[in-house]
């Protein structure tokens, strides 16, 4: 039921609007590419401010020193995670991951030239044999003779 | 089991937009505002809050600006854009309809 409700709601929103939002998002990400350092600094500062305020409030409420220390450690772990998520939001995460995978693949191949040669040869042989057999078959069996009504021959 | 004070899924964005309806706030103030306006029932963790703020900014519903806080420290202030105001109105209307419907269902004997 919930699913259905959500669907009708989605269709109420014009697709143009959704497209505009997507374009805006990606444009913001493109701009973010050129100010990575600034974004990183902003993120640090933003979270530092948050924890500063949170600590101030706790201290005002009279939290013990030991507990405050643990809280600070917890917060540090959280901050790392929060930053990670935000960083992903501002970048083309899946594209970047794909690019990293490709580079990793290339590096692995370059490191094992023997393996690479064998793999390339195997693929080349496979493609070559396939193409060869197909061209022969194509010429001999698949193509019809260049005359009208060849089936009456 | 759900922890006490966990948000109904999908409502955080709406609450954040609502928190900013009366003017710009920084992240900590948004969390505080939600906490206080809910009579200390709702608790927004920073692990959910900042990703939500950044997501809304990225979608063009919020704009962000650095300014100085009450205690004169540099803080990032978020405010609603025109699109954000529109979104808030839509979300509020949808929430009103849904919560009313759910309440009616739950009241049937």
Short mmCIF file of C-alpha atoms in Angstrom, two decimals:
data_model
loop_
_atom_site.label_atom_id
_atom_site.label_comp_id
_atom_site.label_asym_id
_atom_site.label_seq_id
_atom_site.Cartn_x
_atom_site.Cartn_y
_atom_site.Cartn_z
CA UNK A 1 0.00 0.00 0.00
CA UNK A 2 2.78 2.31 0.97
CA UNK A 3 4.57 1.52 -2.25
CA UNK A 4 1.55 2.49 -4.29
CA UNK A 5 1.09 5.73 -2.45
CA UNK A 6 4.69 6.67 -3.06
CA UNK A 7 4.35 5.92 -6.74
CA UNK A 8 1.37 8.18 -7.27
CA UNK A 9 3.18 10.86 -5.37
CA UNK A 10 6.21 10.50 -7.57
CA UNK A 11 4.15 10.90 -10.74
CA UNK A 12 2.60 14.07 -9.36
CA UNK A 13 6.02 15.61 -9.44
CA UNK A 14 6.73 16.63 -12.99
CA UNK A 15 9.59 14.78 -14.59
CA UNK A 16 10.96 18.10 -15.75
CA UNK A 17 11.45 19.11 -12.16
CA UNK A 18 13.24 15.85 -11.40
CA UNK A 19 15.49 16.39 -14.39
CA UNK A 20 16.26 19.93 -13.30
CA UNK A 21 17.23 18.69 -9.87
CA UNK A 22 19.48 16.00 -11.28
CA UNK A 23 21.19 18.49 -13.58
CA UNK A 24 21.67 20.86 -10.68
CA UNK A 25 23.13 18.14 -8.50
CA UNK A 26 25.63 17.08 -11.10
CA UNK A 27 26.57 20.64 -11.94
CA UNK A 28 27.26 21.22 -8.25
CA UNK A 29 29.44 18.12 -8.27
CA UNK A 30 31.37 19.30 -11.30
CA UNK A 31 32.02 22.61 -9.58
CA UNK A 32 33.06 20.70 -6.46
CA UNK A 33 35.76 18.92 -8.49
CA UNK A 34 37.70 22.17 -8.67
CA UNK A 35 37.52 23.01 -5.00
CA UNK A 36 38.07 19.71 -3.28
CA UNK A 37 40.49 21.18 -0.77
CA UNK A 38 38.11 23.95 0.19
CA UNK A 39 35.23 21.51 0.62
CA UNK A 40 37.36 19.28 2.78
CA UNK A 41 38.35 22.22 4.94
CA UNK A 42 34.74 23.38 5.21
CA UNK A 43 33.63 19.94 6.25
CA UNK A 44 36.31 19.75 8.94
CA UNK A 45 35.41 23.15 10.24
CA UNK A 46 31.69 22.49 10.17
CA UNK A 47 32.02 19.30 12.20
CA UNK A 48 34.55 20.82 14.57
CA UNK A 49 32.04 23.57 15.26
CA UNK A 50 29.31 21.01 15.88
CA UNK A 51 31.38 19.03 18.36
CA UNK A 52 32.64 22.19 19.99
CA UNK A 53 29.07 23.28 20.68
CA UNK A 54 28.03 19.80 21.76
CA UNK A 55 30.96 19.60 24.19
CA UNK A 56 30.25 23.03 25.55
CA UNK A 57 26.71 22.01 26.28
CA UNK A 58 27.76 18.77 27.95
CA UNK A 59 30.30 20.53 30.10
CA UNK A 60 27.67 23.02 31.14
CA UNK A 61 25.49 20.08 32.12
CA UNK A 62 28.35 18.81 34.29
CA UNK A 63 29.65 15.68 32.56
CA UNK A 64 32.59 13.92 34.28
CA UNK A 65 36.08 14.15 32.71
CA UNK A 66 36.38 10.41 32.05
CA UNK A 67 33.04 10.26 30.34
CA UNK A 68 33.87 13.37 28.34
CA UNK A 69 37.01 11.64 27.06
CA UNK A 70 35.04 8.63 25.87
CA UNK A 71 32.47 10.87 24.28
CA UNK A 72 35.24 12.69 22.42
CA UNK A 73 36.60 9.42 21.07
CA UNK A 74 33.15 8.35 19.98
CA UNK A 75 32.64 11.64 18.27
CA UNK A 76 35.92 11.33 16.43
CA UNK A 77 34.84 8.01 14.92
CA UNK A 78 31.50 9.50 14.00
CA UNK A 79 33.17 12.49 12.39
CA UNK A 80 35.22 10.24 10.12
CA UNK A 81 32.10 8.44 9.00
CA UNK A 82 30.12 11.65 8.50
CA UNK A 83 32.92 13.12 6.43
CA UNK A 84 33.09 10.01 4.32
CA UNK A 85 29.38 10.14 3.53
CA UNK A 86 29.46 13.86 2.73
CA UNK A 87 32.51 13.49 0.53
CA UNK A 88 30.70 10.82 -1.44
CA UNK A 89 27.71 13.12 -1.87
CA UNK A 90 29.83 15.84 -3.42
CA UNK A 91 31.59 13.55 -5.89
CA UNK A 92 30.70 11.17 -8.66
CA UNK A 93 31.29 8.26 -6.33
CA UNK A 94 30.35 5.39 -8.63
CA UNK A 95 32.23 6.82 -11.61
CA UNK A 96 35.30 7.37 -9.48
CA UNK A 97 35.09 3.84 -8.16
CA UNK A 98 34.89 2.50 -11.71
CA UNK A 99 37.92 4.54 -12.68
CA UNK A 100 39.84 3.21 -9.66
CA UNK A 101 38.89 -0.36 -10.56
CA UNK A 102 40.11 0.13 -14.11
CA UNK A 103 43.40 1.53 -12.92
CA UNK A 104 43.81 -1.31 -10.47
CA UNK A 105 43.17 -3.81 -13.27
CA UNK A 106 45.73 -2.15 -15.51
CA UNK A 107 48.33 -2.15 -12.72
CA UNK A 108 47.72 -5.83 -11.96
CA UNK A 109 48.17 -6.72 -15.63
CA UNK A 110 51.35 -4.68 -15.93
CA UNK A 111 52.78 -6.46 -12.90
CA UNK A 112 52.24 -9.95 -14.35
CA UNK A 113 53.36 -9.70 -17.99
CA UNK A 114 53.35 -13.50 -18.42
CA UNK A 115 49.75 -13.76 -17.40
CA UNK A 116 48.86 -10.75 -19.51
CA UNK A 117 50.48 -12.26 -22.64
CA UNK A 118 48.70 -15.58 -22.15
CA UNK A 119 45.35 -13.88 -21.54
CA UNK A 120 45.74 -11.62 -24.58
CA UNK A 121 46.79 -14.57 -26.76
CA UNK A 122 43.87 -16.68 -25.55
CA UNK A 123 41.41 -13.91 -26.32
CA UNK A 124 43.07 -13.22 -29.69
CA UNK A 125 42.93 -16.90 -30.59
CA UNK A 126 39.30 -17.10 -29.55
CA UNK A 127 38.28 -14.10 -31.60
CA UNK A 128 40.44 -15.19 -34.55
CA UNK A 129 39.08 -18.73 -34.71
CA UNK A 130 35.52 -17.50 -34.35
CA UNK A 131 35.89 -14.95 -37.11
CA UNK A 132 37.62 -17.48 -39.37
CA UNK A 133 35.00 -20.15 -38.98
CA UNK A 134 32.20 -17.67 -39.40
CA UNK A 135 33.60 -16.26 -42.65
CA UNK A 136 33.97 -19.75 -44.11
CA UNK A 137 30.48 -20.77 -43.01
CA UNK A 138 29.09 -17.48 -44.21
CA UNK A 139 30.57 -18.01 -47.66
CA UNK A 140 29.71 -21.69 -47.95
CA UNK A 141 26.45 -22.28 -46.16
CA UNK A 142 24.67 -19.15 -45.03
CA UNK A 143 24.72 -16.86 -48.06
CA UNK A 144 22.36 -17.76 -50.86
CA UNK A 145 23.74 -18.18 -54.35
CA UNK A 146 23.70 -14.93 -56.37
CA UNK A 147 20.90 -16.10 -58.67
CA UNK A 148 17.14 -15.67 -58.60
CA UNK A 149 15.22 -18.50 -56.94
CA UNK A 150 18.26 -20.48 -55.76
CA UNK A 151 16.05 -23.06 -54.10
CA UNK A 152 14.96 -24.31 -57.49
CA UNK A 153 18.51 -25.16 -58.50
CA UNK B 1 13.39 -2.95 18.05
CA UNK B 2 13.41 0.73 17.27
CA UNK B 3 15.26 2.94 19.64
CA UNK B 4 13.24 5.60 21.41
CA UNK B 5 13.47 8.87 19.54
CA UNK B 6 14.40 7.36 16.20
CA UNK B 7 12.85 9.22 13.33
CA UNK B 8 10.20 7.81 11.08
CA UNK B 9 12.05 7.01 7.91
CA UNK B 10 12.09 9.77 5.33
CA UNK B 11 11.01 12.51 7.68
CA UNK B 12 14.43 13.92 8.51
CA UNK B 13 14.62 15.99 5.33
CA UNK B 14 11.25 17.50 6.08
CA UNK B 15 12.20 18.31 9.68
CA UNK B 16 15.43 19.94 8.55
CA UNK B 17 13.55 22.08 6.04
CA UNK B 18 11.05 23.02 8.73
CA UNK B 19 13.82 23.94 11.15
CA UNK B 20 15.13 26.43 8.61
CA UNK B 21 11.73 27.90 7.74
CA UNK B 22 12.20 30.81 10.13
CA UNK B 23 15.66 31.74 8.95
CA UNK B 24 19.23 30.52 8.64
CA UNK B 25 20.73 28.13 11.19
CA UNK B 26 23.92 26.14 11.51
CA UNK B 27 23.88 22.35 11.79
CA UNK B 28 24.05 22.18 15.55
CA UNK B 29 21.20 24.64 15.91
CA UNK B 30 19.08 22.59 13.51
CA UNK B 31 19.57 19.48 15.65
CA UNK B 32 18.85 21.44 18.82
CA UNK B 33 15.75 23.02 17.36
CA UNK B 34 14.31 19.65 16.34
CA UNK B 35 15.16 18.23 19.76
CA UNK B 36 13.53 21.08 21.62
CA UNK B 37 10.49 21.50 19.39
CA UNK B 38 9.70 17.82 19.86
CA UNK B 39 9.76 18.23 23.64
CA UNK B 40 13.05 16.33 23.76
CA UNK B 41 11.60 13.25 22.05
CA UNK B 42 13.40 13.38 18.72
CA UNK B 43 17.14 13.15 18.65
CA UNK B 44 19.03 13.81 15.42
CA UNK B 45 22.49 12.29 15.29
CA UNK B 46 25.20 14.18 13.41
CA UNK B 47 25.73 11.02 11.36
CA UNK B 48 22.33 11.59 9.83
CA UNK B 49 22.11 15.37 10.09
CA UNK B 50 25.12 16.47 8.06
CA UNK B 51 24.59 14.04 5.19
CA UNK B 52 20.98 15.28 5.06
CA UNK B 53 22.05 18.94 5.06
CA UNK B 54 24.61 18.34 2.33
CA UNK B 55 22.17 16.31 0.29
CA UNK B 56 19.58 19.07 0.49
CA UNK B 57 22.19 21.66 -0.43
CA UNK B 58 23.26 19.57 -3.39
CA UNK B 59 19.66 19.31 -4.54
CA UNK B 60 19.36 23.08 -4.45
CA UNK B 61 16.82 23.12 -1.61
CA UNK B 62 19.22 24.78 0.80
CA UNK B 63 21.93 27.34 0.35
CA UNK B 64 24.88 27.56 2.67
CA UNK B 65 26.89 30.53 3.83
CA UNK B 66 29.67 30.97 6.35
CA UNK B 67 28.90 33.42 9.10
CA UNK B 68 29.64 33.88 12.74
CA UNK B 69 27.69 32.14 15.47
CA UNK B 70 26.19 33.45 18.72
CA UNK B 71 29.55 32.91 20.41
CA UNK B 72 31.43 34.55 17.55
CA UNK B 73 32.87 31.47 15.92
CA UNK B 74 32.79 30.75 12.22
CA UNK B 75 29.91 28.46 11.37
CA UNK B 76 28.19 27.28 8.22
CA UNK B 77 24.65 28.61 8.10
CA UNK B 78 21.99 26.96 6.00
CA UNK B 79 18.87 28.65 4.67
CA UNK B 80 15.96 27.65 2.45
CA UNK B 81 16.04 28.48 -1.22
CA UNK B 82 12.83 29.17 -3.16
CA UNK B 83 12.80 25.52 -4.22
CA UNK B 84 13.33 24.52 -0.61
CA UNK B 85 10.33 26.55 0.55
CA UNK B 86 8.18 24.93 -2.09
CA UNK B 87 9.42 21.49 -1.12
CA UNK B 88 8.67 22.14 2.53
CA UNK B 89 5.09 23.08 1.70
CA UNK B 90 4.62 19.93 -0.35
CA UNK B 91 6.17 17.74 2.30
CA UNK B 92 4.10 19.30 5.07
CA UNK B 93 0.89 18.78 3.11
CA UNK B 94 1.81 15.18 2.37
CA UNK B 95 2.71 14.55 6.00
CA UNK B 96 -0.57 16.06 7.20
CA UNK B 97 -2.55 13.77 4.91
CA UNK B 98 -0.55 10.65 5.76
CA UNK B 99 -0.45 11.10 9.52
CA UNK B 100 -4.17 11.89 9.56
CA UNK B 101 -4.92 8.75 7.57
CA UNK B 102 -2.73 6.58 9.79
CA UNK B 103 -4.31 8.03 12.93
CA UNK B 104 -7.77 7.26 11.58
CA UNK B 105 -6.79 3.69 10.83
CA UNK B 106 -5.33 3.21 14.29
CA UNK B 107 -8.42 4.63 15.96
CA UNK B 108 -10.77 2.04 14.50
CA UNK B 109 -11.79 -0.42 17.19
#
